[in-house]
Every structure is written in structure tokens, then in C-alpha cells.
């Protein structure tokens, strides 16, 4: 049975020491003292350990079932969901006006990471609800907010996002679901949506679907799309549940992983819905959900990897195999533990350096979102630039990391018994949903990079430059951190320049390098984050604040990332600079 | 339903044009004219298309079942296995003295690739049998050969390899299965073996287990290990089946993939066995099977990737999404097909260049094995060096390639319906079995690299150097192929030198880079192979032999590999040169 323990020390280090939240004048931050964050994180860890971790394999094995139109979640999910609601976890960072606790996203995402690492499929029921909550909170009428938000904050009602149709996903301009306006101001929706996570289940009284559909008069493509609130049960004036809406589950998808989450085909057969936000401006409203959701998916990438890593470490310390090349370590045993072997270390260090760097990136991103919500435009611009990087890079690498963790187990990783296969299968979805990673790369190169005349990209480079300048003379930083960060950042600048120059003449020259650019950007960002982490650790050691081992481990892990991961930027740059010539050389028929 | 079509044109190009088999004076090669190879490959393709491809998903969904001690394979497997036997496919490259057809391995591995791509789990029943056949053929007594080989060649009896035990896999010195000598010269074996592929099933009358066990007097560790033949049913003097041996299936493993293959826990409870080869020399006999098997597993890596790739291509041509950045391609449709998008092309080209390069490497490897069997010591040395590279590199990259193919499908790749998840799940095992890839890297760096004073490695470098020298002035080759090959080969030499110098002082400096060295070596090898392929294609175009499109596609794909894959060598070298300092920096407790 796999185990998982929340990295509370790391969360606190990032929040209090690296991001120094106590110095930030932001709503709710004053309440986040060390005692409070520890209490919240420990309570989340307890819920995760007691209820969610043991259900992870149950969910994988049982999956969800559809009987007579009703979706049943795996044994124990209902009890765990009730416990999550009772603990107030669903309301953590929601608006107090609707029953939320108004806690900053910075802390909320840490608890979400704990729940995700413990049981990704389970945590999605609440995760999707939060996305739908945000969309209604931002775009809903006062009446809509009053009707839906309190119940969604408590997760008595859960939420979904309905975008994809059988013939279209990324290209939503092609969608066919129709919304016919009615005299009473409502709409009747007809069409089929697929891949609807948490689409239906037995955990909540009602499911509030947010559905993209075309209402008359909106024109072609995405311009004609509006967003609708379509509840599973209609809501009476007094807030009680009324009749069943004409929305039903067509089938459950058989998937590679996240079996505990009900992925539904949803059929809308004249289902009654209400416009959310402006008519024909549905894409904008949907992106409110998507941007937040993308950072959440980025988190899933390394959260799953962390759970897998923790189990790989246990196995590597326990399993005896061979002898250390430098001399016997475990003379009392028949062999030394796996962890003595350099190639196992290489794998564990790759995982550890990625996971901790990924966590720091997402925590920083959550902090930027807190700033953005408080009106900080620079923070808003930066997180807008970093979101596709975080989503694409951390989910690609997160999946790779689970594969590495599985590999530590040898044959025992391939059988389902130890749960390593499940981490790999679960993590795989994060590269696909909320915009497949190719779409993240496209978003980055075609939209975010040139946005505002490249202002956000420039600001990012300036930030790194300033950091390097400030700490370039610090002996503790210069060689191990600043030098490789400078080199990697230069590769990124060269790549950005290449796109600027070539993209005008031939957009394919930029697009052919989009995947590599996203990864190059990801490495530079993690290199920067690791440099900040290690600067903080260095200061703490200088100041003699104790916990020496923790800070020295950070420094060693950071040095590993800088020396062994950052060299990838040169390869990405070389691939980018080869342009589209070889990528596009063949006619389609030649494949 | 996924489809698959055998790359017959590519096989023939590799065999007849690149490897020029008609010029080689090797047993059986004279019979391999183009007409014959085409006939064999087409017949294999027909069997694969008619029977194996449709059973691939059936096998994945049904898996194998154990009822009252009897293993049942999925519906249709027996019929397909009978068809494979009837077609003589199991006897292809076996010794005619025992009913085989004596066809060179070069052609046999091509048919194996077809069967693997069509249905990997199914093809393993025959694959394992062939490995066991080889071990008995090499190490068996005349009597043993007479008793077992004809039935194994026909696959009336199948074979297995029993190495792993619950507490030990790679480190076989720890194994506990005991063999007690009996007065009649036989042994009684007691112990438990796990992860036994094709361990038991209903496809054949008998299963011949080759089992590693410790017989008295052999000393500690691997020195005390012997190899035994343990048939499921004892064989009477007249060749008929006698009583059931005391070997039974404890359970079937639940696995991530290859569900159609029965992976068994085998219990030996005083099972009667006979020594194969010399007493206490079991490891050597087992390696006869392993080396051949490793090239076969290398093939599985890209074979699975090819099947996934072919389906990704179909999807990319069919699925409409967005518009080409350089202008509408499909004005009659609502959108352009996926394949117009550079990032999709990038993915497909990565897959295509890897798969075709991987195939060329394995075909070359099979040819070297044919030479080695005919007594060519240089070929034997070279394939011994290349085997861990092919196994490790092609299975790592093969898995990545299936993930890329799955990604082309977006959400449709994650659901089981389209079969892409299965390719990923099936391909994953190839990185683990027949020696996990970390063990391949260790074998390469610690054994093969320094072997005979580095003679094989030197010979490899000389080969590349001679090739570069010979074709460096050829304008068609110089810039696109020879220059990047030279640069990559230089990186490999620098890495090898680093290991030689540092490995003496601190073996961890070499071992920490073993994974990167294997991949660096893999890229150089594929770069060399692609250069040979493209030289051949260039000559064909010069000679005006027709089929211009095929050769031009080869050139474009080769240029893609050289320009976009080979830059990885610099990153691998940088990682290697960072040594073990950062890899081994942390105490085990810090993980």
C-alpha cells in the first residue's frame, strides 16, 4: 500500500522564508502566521492520511459505475467527501460572503496539493467545483451568486466545466451544442459534451454544469459561444431542489487512470440553462476558470510525482540489491540497499529537484494570483506569462518523474500491487486536460510572448538580470547558481529573439519550436526559483537559524538542478534554431 | 479500433540496400532474395492484420484468468496461436535439425517486429519459447535437445525463463530456490519465482521452464547458481507426456499492461528438473538467452512505438482542428487537419525518426548476430557492446514515443477506446524486463566499456571515424550528416575518456553518468545509422532507381534526426561531466 506524507516543512519554508508572505500587504496574509499555516497543513495531512490515501487504490480498482442513469463513486468516497466538507476544506479560499473562509490562494493551493498527492481522482470533485465557483463568482449576476455559490462553497452542490464535444476540443469554434432562448430569459440547451470530469456522481445533492454553447446571432467560430449554468436539478425560488433537468449521463469513459473520478459523456436534451456573463462572450468567462485551473493542473503534475517519489525513496532504502561500488554499506545484510547506487540516486535527485522546484514555482504562481486579485497588474502580467509554462512544463516533467519513480521499483513497479503504475496512469492526464500541452506551447509562443509588444517577456528577463546582478558577487551563489542561470537565461533570450525575427516572416519557424521553447522557459524558471530558494537557505545558514540539515539539503538539491537539469536549455535552443525546415519538410502523405 | 500495417518497404530497404545482405557470405543469406523476403513479410503482415491486431484490445480488456490452477488466455488467443504454428512462424530461424527453417535472424526479427507491433502480449508466448529454445540448443545435451527442441520449435510446447524471486531480481546472487540432487541424476527444485512471463497458459500442451536455482556446493552468490529444465508435464521416454510435475501457478500478476500475457507467480514444490549446461555455471547459460532476448526487447521498444505512431498519423490527418498558420489548407472543411500544425509535425517527426532509426539499429544488430553465430569475432564484440545500448535506449525512447503518439489524440488518447493508452502501458514493461534499463547502463559502463582494455569501444569509434572520413567530402553528406555525427561522436569520446580517467579514482563518477552515457551512445549510434541510411538513399537517387519519394522521405527524416535529436549529446555530456558530486551529495536520510 503506497504511503504519502505532506511536505509541511517545505510549504512553510516557501511561504514564510522564500516568498516572505508576512512582508506582503495582501488580503488575508496577515492571518497566515507560522502557527496558523502549520495547523492548517497538519490538519490537511491528517485528513489525507486517514481517509484519502487509503481510498486511492480503491478508487483505481473499482472506478465509477453507471447504473440506471445514476453514477456511483467508489466505496468510501462519499464518507471522505463528507469529511472534507465537514472540515471546511471546500470553503478554504472562497468568498466569506458565500460561506467561504477567505484564506489566500497561496495556502489553499498547498492543501490542494496534499489532497491531490493523496488521491488525485477524489480531489478533482472539489477542484472542478472550485473552478465553476470562480466563474460564477466573477461573471454571475447577484441572483446567480446567491443561488449557487453558498451551496458550491460547501460542496453540497458540485460543479463541472463542459467544453469538449466528440468532434472538437481545442478548436471550440467548431462546437455544435445549441442554446435556444426562451421567453422567460432562460435557454434550452441541446447537444453532447464529452470528457466531463466529475460530470455526475453520488457525492452531492446537485451538479452545476457550466456549458459552452452557441446561442443565435453570435456569428461564426468562437465568437458565437456563450456560457450557461445548467443545474442537474432545477433550483426553486426558495433554494430547494426542483425537477430534474434534461441533462443525463450518456456513458462513463474507460480511461487510463483517475478511475475514481467520473468522466462522463453528458447529453443535453433541451436542458434548461441560464446565461452566465455576457451573451456571445462565453470564451472569456470560460478562461476565468481555465487560468486558475491551469495552475491547479500544474500542481497536479508534481503532486502526483511527489507521492510516487516518496514511495520510491522508501523502496530504495528498503530493497537490498548489489553492493556499493565504493565499499559495503550494509555489512549485516545480504546486500546494500538500492539507494547506494549512483544511478538510483540520479533518478531520485532528478525527481526531488524537479518536485521541490515545481512546488516553489506553483506557490510563487499562487502568490502572484493573490497579488493579481488585489489589483497588482505586474503580478497579473507575470502569472499570465508563466501559466502555460507551469502547466506544460510541470505536467510533462511530472509524468516523467512518476515514470522514474516507477522504474526504481523494477518489476514491482509494473504490477499494480505497489501503486506505482497508478501514479503514472493518473499523472498522464495532466498533460492533456485544461488545454493539451501543445496548446500551452502555442499559447505561450503565439500569444503570451508577443503580448503587449513583448512587455511581459521583457519584464521576466529584467527580473532575472536584476537577480543575477544583485547576487553575482555573492560567493555562495556566483558559481553554482548565478553562472548557470545566466547561461540558461541567455539561451531563452536567444530563442525569444529568434522567434521575434523569424516568426514574422514564417510563423512556422516559431511554432515548430514552441514545445522546446516552453521547456526551455520551464528550465530557466525553475533555475531562477532554485536560485531564490538557495539564496534563502544560504541566508538561514548564515544567520544560524537552526535546522541546518534542511537548508543544506536544499542547497545540494538546488546545485543538482543547476548542474544537471539546466544544461537542457542548450539542446532546446539548438532544436529551436533549426527552425521549421526539417519539421515541415515532408508532405502529409509521406507520413 | 487501432490499425497496423507492416513497414515492408522499410524492412526490404534495410536488408537489401543498407545492409546489402546479398553481398554477405553468411548461412541462409543466399536464399534471401527480394522476392522471398517480400513473400515472408507480406505473409506475416497478413497474419498480423487478420488475427493479431484485432486480438490486441481483447487481450488488454480480458487479460488472463486463473481458475482452479489453470490459466486461461483471452478469447481467440488459442486460434491465433494455432494459426501462427500452422504457418511455421515459430520455426522460422530455428535449427532445421529440430524442425526449424534455418532462416537468418535478420529476417526473423523483422517478422517478430510485425507480430509485436500487432500484439505484443500475444507475441511473447512465442518469444519466450525462442529464448528457452536457444539456451537448450546451446547448452543442452544431445538427449535434451532431442527431447525438447522439436516440440519447442513447433510451439507445441512453450518455454519460460525463471530468474526473479520476491526478494531479488537484478541481484540474482541472493536467490533462494534450491535444487537437491537425486540418485537418478535429476534434481528436485523448491522455491518461488515471480514475474514469469508466459508462465502458464492454455495455448500449448506443455511448458518447459528454465529455472535458476542453487545446487549444493556451488559457493556464495551467483557462483552457486545452476540452470535447470523443469517441464510442467514430465516427458516419457517415447516423448509422450507423463505425470504433472510439482510446479504450479501461485497467482497471476495484475499489471499495468501486456494483460494478454500470463505473468505468473510459479511455485516449485520439489519439482523435478534436469541440469542444463554445467553445474554452478547457470548464469552463463542464462546469459545466452538474455543477450538474444535483449535485442528482442529493444525491438519491442520501437515496434510498439510504430503501432502507436501509425495510429497517430491517421488521427492527425483525419481530425480537424484550427487552421494552418501559413494559410488555410482544407477550405472545404470547417478546419484544417491536425497534421498541418508544426507542433504536431514535430511530434510525428520525433516518432518517425526514432522508429525508423531504431529499426535500422536492431536490424543491423540482428545481422551482427548472424555474423557472430557464423564465427565473426568482430561482429560478436560489436553486438556485445551495442546490446545494452539498443535495449536501454530504444525502450526508453520507444516508451516516450508511444506517449507522444497518445498526446496527438488529446483527450481521445487518454480513454481506452482508441487503444493509445494500451500502447503506452504495454511499451512501459520493455524498460524494465530483461534487465531494467539502469542495469543496462551499468552493464555498458562497468563491463562493456572497459572490456578487453576498451577494444570494442575503440573499434566503434574507429568505425565512425572511418565513415566520416570516407564521406566527409560528399556534399550530400558533409553538412547535414557528417558534421553532426562527428560532433556527437566527439561528445561520446569525451565522455568515455572522462569515465576512464575518473572511474579509476572514484567509480561513482562513472556510475552517476551511466544513464546519460547510454543515451549519449544511443544518439550517436542512431546518428551513424541514419547517416548510413541516407547515404544509401542518396546513392539510390543518384542512380535513378525509382521510388524517389521513398528515398527523399528518408533523407528528410534523417536530416530531422541529425538536426533535432543529436543536439541532446551535449546535454548528456554536461551531465556526465558534472560527475557524482551532486548526485551523491546527500546522505540517504535526506531523501
mmCIF file of N, CA, C and O in Angstrom, chain B residues 91-122:
data_model
loop_
_atom_site.group_PDB
_atom_site.id
_atom_site.type_symbol
_atom_site.label_atom_id
_atom_site.label_comp_id
_atom_site.label_asym_id
_atom_site.label_seq_id
_atom_site.Cartn_x
_atom_site.Cartn_y
_atom_site.Cartn_z
ATOM 1 N N UNK B 91 8.965 -21.501 -36.142
ATOM 2 C CA UNK B 91 10.142 -22.298 -36.511
ATOM 3 C C UNK B 91 11.097 -21.543 -37.418
ATOM 4 O O UNK B 91 12.116 -22.075 -37.844
ATOM 5 N N UNK B 92 10.792 -20.296 -37.670
ATOM 6 C CA UNK B 92 11.454 -19.559 -38.745
ATOM 7 C C UNK B 92 12.990 -19.633 -38.677
ATOM 8 O O UNK B 92 13.636 -20.093 -39.616
ATOM 9 N N UNK B 93 13.555 -19.171 -37.577
ATOM 10 C CA UNK B 93 15.020 -19.124 -37.513
ATOM 11 C C UNK B 93 15.573 -20.243 -36.630
ATOM 12 O O UNK B 93 16.677 -20.122 -36.103
ATOM 13 N N UNK B 94 14.807 -21.317 -36.466
ATOM 14 C CA UNK B 94 15.293 -22.439 -35.663
ATOM 15 C C UNK B 94 16.090 -23.417 -36.538
ATOM 16 O O UNK B 94 15.982 -23.411 -37.765
ATOM 17 N N UNK B 95 16.859 -24.236 -35.840
ATOM 18 C CA UNK B 95 17.745 -25.211 -36.472
ATOM 19 C C UNK B 95 16.922 -26.273 -37.229
ATOM 20 O O UNK B 95 16.062 -26.926 -36.645
ATOM 21 N N UNK B 96 17.211 -26.448 -38.531
ATOM 22 C CA UNK B 96 16.463 -27.453 -39.321
ATOM 23 C C UNK B 96 16.538 -28.855 -38.718
ATOM 24 O O UNK B 96 15.629 -29.652 -38.912
ATOM 25 N N UNK B 97 17.605 -29.130 -37.979
ATOM 26 C CA UNK B 97 17.736 -30.456 -37.370
ATOM 27 C C UNK B 97 16.578 -30.744 -36.414
ATOM 28 O O UNK B 97 16.236 -31.896 -36.162
ATOM 29 N N UNK B 98 15.979 -29.670 -35.897
ATOM 30 C CA UNK B 98 14.873 -29.851 -34.945
ATOM 31 C C UNK B 98 13.554 -29.298 -35.491
ATOM 32 O O UNK B 98 12.669 -28.905 -34.751
ATOM 33 N N UNK B 99 13.471 -29.258 -36.803
ATOM 34 C CA UNK B 99 12.207 -28.842 -37.410
ATOM 35 C C UNK B 99 12.158 -27.381 -37.798
ATOM 36 O O UNK B 99 11.127 -26.891 -38.254
ATOM 37 N N UNK B 100 13.261 -26.674 -37.590
ATOM 38 C CA UNK B 100 13.267 -25.251 -37.930
ATOM 39 C C UNK B 100 13.501 -25.019 -39.413
ATOM 40 O O UNK B 100 13.771 -25.958 -40.166
ATOM 41 N N UNK B 101 13.381 -23.758 -39.806
ATOM 42 C CA UNK B 101 13.551 -23.429 -41.215
ATOM 43 C C UNK B 101 14.917 -22.823 -41.513
ATOM 44 O O UNK B 101 15.210 -22.532 -42.676
ATOM 45 N N UNK B 102 15.691 -22.587 -40.483
ATOM 46 C CA UNK B 102 17.059 -22.122 -40.699
ATOM 47 C C UNK B 102 17.187 -20.765 -41.355
ATOM 48 O O UNK B 102 18.188 -20.464 -42.000
ATOM 49 N N UNK B 103 16.174 -19.954 -41.198
ATOM 50 C CA UNK B 103 16.218 -18.615 -41.798
ATOM 51 C C UNK B 103 17.027 -17.689 -40.900
ATOM 52 O O UNK B 103 16.947 -17.781 -39.683
ATOM 53 N N UNK B 104 17.850 -16.815 -41.490
ATOM 54 C CA UNK B 104 18.688 -15.928 -40.663
ATOM 55 C C UNK B 104 17.855 -15.077 -39.701
ATOM 56 O O UNK B 104 16.706 -14.747 -39.983
ATOM 57 N N UNK B 105 18.500 -14.711 -38.611
ATOM 58 C CA UNK B 105 17.849 -13.892 -37.594
ATOM 59 C C UNK B 105 17.422 -12.551 -38.176
ATOM 60 O O UNK B 105 16.397 -11.980 -37.780
ATOM 61 N N UNK B 106 18.204 -12.049 -39.112
ATOM 62 C CA UNK B 106 17.910 -10.769 -39.753
ATOM 63 C C UNK B 106 16.472 -10.705 -40.267
ATOM 64 O O UNK B 106 15.776 -9.699 -40.085
ATOM 65 N N UNK B 107 16.019 -11.763 -40.915
ATOM 66 C CA UNK B 107 14.642 -11.767 -41.413
ATOM 67 C C UNK B 107 13.655 -12.131 -40.304
ATOM 68 O O UNK B 107 12.552 -11.590 -40.239
ATOM 69 N N UNK B 108 14.087 -13.030 -39.429
ATOM 70 C CA UNK B 108 13.185 -13.457 -38.364
ATOM 71 C C UNK B 108 12.791 -12.297 -37.456
ATOM 72 O O UNK B 108 11.643 -12.170 -37.039
ATOM 73 N N UNK B 109 13.761 -11.411 -37.182
ATOM 74 C CA UNK B 109 13.426 -10.329 -36.261
ATOM 75 C C UNK B 109 12.450 -9.346 -36.902
ATOM 76 O O UNK B 109 11.645 -8.706 -36.211
ATOM 77 N N UNK B 110 12.489 -9.262 -38.213
ATOM 78 C CA UNK B 110 11.512 -8.407 -38.901
ATOM 79 C C UNK B 110 10.096 -8.966 -38.723
ATOM 80 O O UNK B 110 9.155 -8.219 -38.448
ATOM 81 N N UNK B 111 9.967 -10.281 -38.847
ATOM 82 C CA UNK B 111 8.628 -10.866 -38.640
ATOM 83 C C UNK B 111 8.232 -10.731 -37.171
ATOM 84 O O UNK B 111 7.073 -10.471 -36.867
ATOM 85 N N UNK B 112 9.194 -10.858 -36.269
ATOM 86 C CA UNK B 112 8.878 -10.668 -34.852
ATOM 87 C C UNK B 112 8.407 -9.249 -34.579
ATOM 88 O O UNK B 112 7.524 -9.030 -33.762
ATOM 89 N N UNK B 113 9.026 -8.304 -35.264
ATOM 90 C CA UNK B 113 8.583 -6.913 -35.084
ATOM 91 C C UNK B 113 7.125 -6.762 -35.512
ATOM 92 O O UNK B 113 6.337 -6.094 -34.833
ATOM 93 N N UNK B 114 6.785 -7.383 -36.613
ATOM 94 C CA UNK B 114 5.401 -7.286 -37.106
ATOM 95 C C UNK B 114 4.429 -7.859 -36.073
ATOM 96 O O UNK B 114 3.409 -7.238 -35.739
ATOM 97 N N UNK B 115 4.767 -9.023 -35.543
ATOM 98 C CA UNK B 115 3.863 -9.653 -34.575
ATOM 99 C C UNK B 115 3.802 -8.849 -33.274
ATOM 100 O O UNK B 115 2.748 -8.730 -32.646
ATOM 101 N N UNK B 116 4.939 -8.278 -32.885
ATOM 102 C CA UNK B 116 4.976 -7.479 -31.657
ATOM 103 C C UNK B 116 4.142 -6.210 -31.805
ATOM 104 O O UNK B 116 3.366 -5.856 -30.915
ATOM 105 N N UNK B 117 4.336 -5.522 -32.920
ATOM 106 C CA UNK B 117 3.573 -4.286 -33.137
ATOM 107 C C UNK B 117 2.082 -4.583 -33.184
ATOM 108 O O UNK B 117 1.259 -3.795 -32.719
ATOM 109 N N UNK B 118 1.748 -5.738 -33.742
ATOM 110 C CA UNK B 118 0.331 -6.109 -33.856
ATOM 111 C C UNK B 118 -0.246 -6.487 -32.504
ATOM 112 O O UNK B 118 -1.404 -6.166 -32.197
ATOM 113 N N UNK B 119 0.537 -7.169 -31.681
ATOM 114 C CA UNK B 119 0.004 -7.685 -30.421
ATOM 115 C C UNK B 119 1.175 -8.160 -29.552
ATOM 116 O O UNK B 119 1.556 -9.326 -29.577
ATOM 117 N N UNK B 120 1.681 -7.236 -28.783
ATOM 118 C CA UNK B 120 2.903 -7.517 -28.017
ATOM 119 C C UNK B 120 2.702 -8.646 -27.011
ATOM 120 O O UNK B 120 3.539 -9.544 -26.891
ATOM 121 N N UNK B 121 1.610 -8.590 -26.267
ATOM 122 C CA UNK B 121 1.376 -9.599 -25.223
ATOM 123 C C UNK B 121 1.297 -10.999 -25.830
ATOM 124 O O UNK B 121 1.854 -11.958 -25.293
ATOM 125 N N UNK B 122 0.633 -11.107 -26.963
ATOM 126 C CA UNK B 122 0.488 -12.384 -27.640
ATOM 127 C C UNK B 122 1.833 -12.895 -28.137
ATOM 128 O O UNK B 122 2.174 -14.079 -27.979
#
